[in-house]
PDB file of C-alpha atoms in Angstrom:
ATOM      1  CA  UNK M  14      -8.065  -7.946   4.169  1.00  0.00           C
ATOM      2  CA  UNK M  15      -8.291  -8.273   7.939  1.00  0.00           C
ATOM      3  CA  UNK M  16      -5.300  -7.345  10.071  1.00  0.00           C
ATOM      4  CA  UNK M  17      -4.393  -8.882  13.420  1.00  0.00           C
ATOM      5  CA  UNK M  18      -5.556  -5.717  15.197  1.00  0.00           C
ATOM      6  CA  UNK M  19      -8.915  -5.679  13.381  1.00  0.00           C
ATOM      7  CA  UNK M  20      -9.523  -9.345  14.162  1.00  0.00           C
ATOM      8  CA  UNK M  21      -8.631  -8.805  17.824  1.00  0.00           C
ATOM      9  CA  UNK M  22     -10.993  -5.816  18.005  1.00  0.00           C
ATOM     10  CA  UNK M  23     -13.819  -7.817  16.423  1.00  0.00           C
ATOM     11  CA  UNK M  24     -13.334 -10.610  18.956  1.00  0.00           C
ATOM     12  CA  UNK M  25     -13.185  -8.119  21.859  1.00  0.00           C
ATOM     13  CA  UNK M  26     -16.449  -6.496  20.737  1.00  0.00           C
ATOM     14  CA  UNK M  27     -18.131  -9.903  20.363  1.00  0.00           C
ATOM     15  CA  UNK M  28     -17.098 -10.806  23.906  1.00  0.00           C
ATOM     16  CA  UNK M  29     -18.167  -7.406  25.251  1.00  0.00           C
ATOM     17  CA  UNK M  30     -21.701  -7.693  23.843  1.00  0.00           C
ATOM     18  CA  UNK M  31     -22.138 -11.325  24.914  1.00  0.00           C
ATOM     19  CA  UNK M  32     -24.783 -11.859  27.602  1.00  0.00           C
ATOM     20  CA  UNK M  33     -23.476 -12.055  31.189  1.00  0.00           C
ATOM     21  CA  UNK M  34     -24.359 -15.753  31.514  1.00  0.00           C
ATOM     22  CA  UNK M  35     -22.125 -16.545  28.523  1.00  0.00           C
ATOM     23  CA  UNK M  36     -19.206 -14.675  30.073  1.00  0.00           C
ATOM     24  CA  UNK M  37     -19.793 -16.484  33.364  1.00  0.00           C
ATOM     25  CA  UNK M  38     -20.003 -19.883  31.655  1.00  0.00           C
ATOM     26  CA  UNK M  39     -16.771 -19.231  29.762  1.00  0.00           C
ATOM     27  CA  UNK M  40     -15.180 -17.696  32.889  1.00  0.00           C
ATOM     28  CA  UNK M  41     -14.546 -14.389  31.099  1.00  0.00           C
ATOM     29  CA  UNK M  42     -15.539 -11.982  33.879  1.00  0.00           C
ATOM     30  CA  UNK M  43     -11.991 -10.671  34.306  1.00  0.00           C
ATOM     31  CA  UNK M  44     -10.225  -8.545  31.692  1.00  0.00           C
ATOM     32  CA  UNK M  45      -7.095 -10.703  31.855  1.00  0.00           C
ATOM     33  CA  UNK M  46      -9.087 -13.834  30.950  1.00  0.00           C
ATOM     34  CA  UNK M  47     -10.732 -12.016  28.031  1.00  0.00           C
ATOM     35  CA  UNK M  48      -7.368 -10.787  26.724  1.00  0.00           C
ATOM     36  CA  UNK M  49      -5.872 -14.279  26.994  1.00  0.00           C
ATOM     37  CA  UNK M  50      -8.797 -15.636  24.951  1.00  0.00           C
ATOM     38  CA  UNK M  51      -8.452 -12.874  22.335  1.00  0.00           C
ATOM     39  CA  UNK M  52      -4.704 -13.480  21.995  1.00  0.00           C
ATOM     40  CA  UNK M  53      -5.225 -17.238  21.724  1.00  0.00           C
ATOM     41  CA  UNK M  54      -7.949 -16.926  19.071  1.00  0.00           C
ATOM     42  CA  UNK M  55      -5.954 -14.418  17.012  1.00  0.00           C
ATOM     43  CA  UNK M  56      -2.878 -16.646  17.054  1.00  0.00           C
ATOM     44  CA  UNK M  57      -4.957 -19.726  16.114  1.00  0.00           C
ATOM     45  CA  UNK M  58      -6.682 -17.909  13.242  1.00  0.00           C
ATOM     46  CA  UNK M  59      -3.830 -15.782  11.892  1.00  0.00           C
ATOM     47  CA  UNK M  60      -0.816 -17.881  12.882  1.00  0.00           C
ATOM     48  CA  UNK M  61       2.291 -16.524  14.542  1.00  0.00           C
ATOM     49  CA  UNK M  62       3.346 -12.958  13.664  1.00  0.00           C
ATOM     50  CA  UNK M  63       6.370 -14.321  11.787  1.00  0.00           C
ATOM     51  CA  UNK M  64       4.215 -16.505   9.520  1.00  0.00           C
ATOM     52  CA  UNK M  65       1.044 -14.462   9.528  1.00  0.00           C
ATOM     53  CA  UNK M  66      -1.926 -15.591   7.491  1.00  0.00           C
ATOM     54  CA  UNK M  67      -3.999 -12.941   5.750  1.00  0.00           C
ATOM     55  CA  UNK M  68      -7.756 -13.345   5.722  1.00  0.00           C
ATOM     56  CA  UNK M  69      -9.327 -11.879   2.611  1.00  0.00           C
ATOM     57  CA  UNK M  70     -12.941 -10.806   2.600  1.00  0.00           C
ATOM     58  CA  UNK M  71     -14.961  -8.977  -0.038  1.00  0.00           C
ATOM     59  CA  UNK M  72     -16.021  -5.379   0.538  1.00  0.00           C
ATOM     60  CA  UNK M  73     -19.371  -4.644   2.119  1.00  0.00           C
ATOM     61  CA  UNK M  74     -22.349  -4.986  -0.207  1.00  0.00           C
ATOM     62  CA  UNK M  75     -25.543  -2.983   0.062  1.00  0.00           C
ATOM     63  CA  UNK M  76     -26.187   0.534   1.212  1.00  0.00           C
ATOM     64  CA  UNK M  77     -26.376   2.252   4.595  1.00  0.00           C
ATOM     65  CA  UNK M  78     -27.373   0.156   7.562  1.00  0.00           C
ATOM     66  CA  UNK M  79     -28.258  -2.758   5.277  1.00  0.00           C
ATOM     67  CA  UNK M  80     -24.601  -3.315   4.444  1.00  0.00           C
ATOM     68  CA  UNK M  81     -23.382  -6.875   4.812  1.00  0.00           C
ATOM     69  CA  UNK M  82     -20.155  -8.657   3.974  1.00  0.00           C
ATOM     70  CA  UNK M  83     -19.942  -9.262   0.253  1.00  0.00           C
ATOM     71  CA  UNK M  84     -19.685 -12.624  -1.469  1.00  0.00           C
ATOM     72  CA  UNK M  85     -16.757 -13.618  -3.661  1.00  0.00           C
ATOM     73  CA  UNK M  86     -17.616 -13.896  -7.361  1.00  0.00           C
ATOM     74  CA  UNK M  87     -20.991 -12.254  -6.714  1.00  0.00           C
ATOM     75  CA  UNK M  88     -20.093  -8.800  -5.423  1.00  0.00           C
ATOM     76  CA  UNK M  89     -16.501  -8.824  -6.637  1.00  0.00           C
ATOM     77  CA  UNK M  90     -14.147 -11.336  -8.260  1.00  0.00           C
ATOM     78  CA  UNK M  91     -12.035 -13.534  -6.018  1.00  0.00           C
ATOM     79  CA  UNK M  92      -8.421 -12.240  -6.021  1.00  0.00           C
ATOM     80  CA  UNK M  93      -6.958 -15.767  -5.874  1.00  0.00           C
ATOM     81  CA  UNK M  94      -9.445 -18.209  -7.434  1.00  0.00           C
ATOM     82  CA  UNK M  95      -7.076 -21.136  -6.921  1.00  0.00           C
ATOM     83  CA  UNK M  96      -7.399 -20.692  -3.141  1.00  0.00           C
ATOM     84  CA  UNK M  97     -11.196 -21.060  -3.032  1.00  0.00           C
ATOM     85  CA  UNK M  98     -12.613 -23.692  -0.709  1.00  0.00           C
ATOM     86  CA  UNK M  99     -13.783 -26.710  -2.618  1.00  0.00           C
TER      87      UNK M  99
END
């Protein structure tokens, strides 16, 4: 399960490690612009705090630095099979 804070942190890190030309193209040089983008993306993905959507993801699979996100029904059973994408 991914919380709003975890999703926001993941987006912030992705923006922070983006090459400078990407930040310039997206006009994300200033911290306020980056925070506005993070807030907008989190609200679009998770919904409003009152009607928050929960994103489920399987645990990491593999060992050590080779860990990667797991796959539903391969690494662990899907908790809500009726919600699978068709």
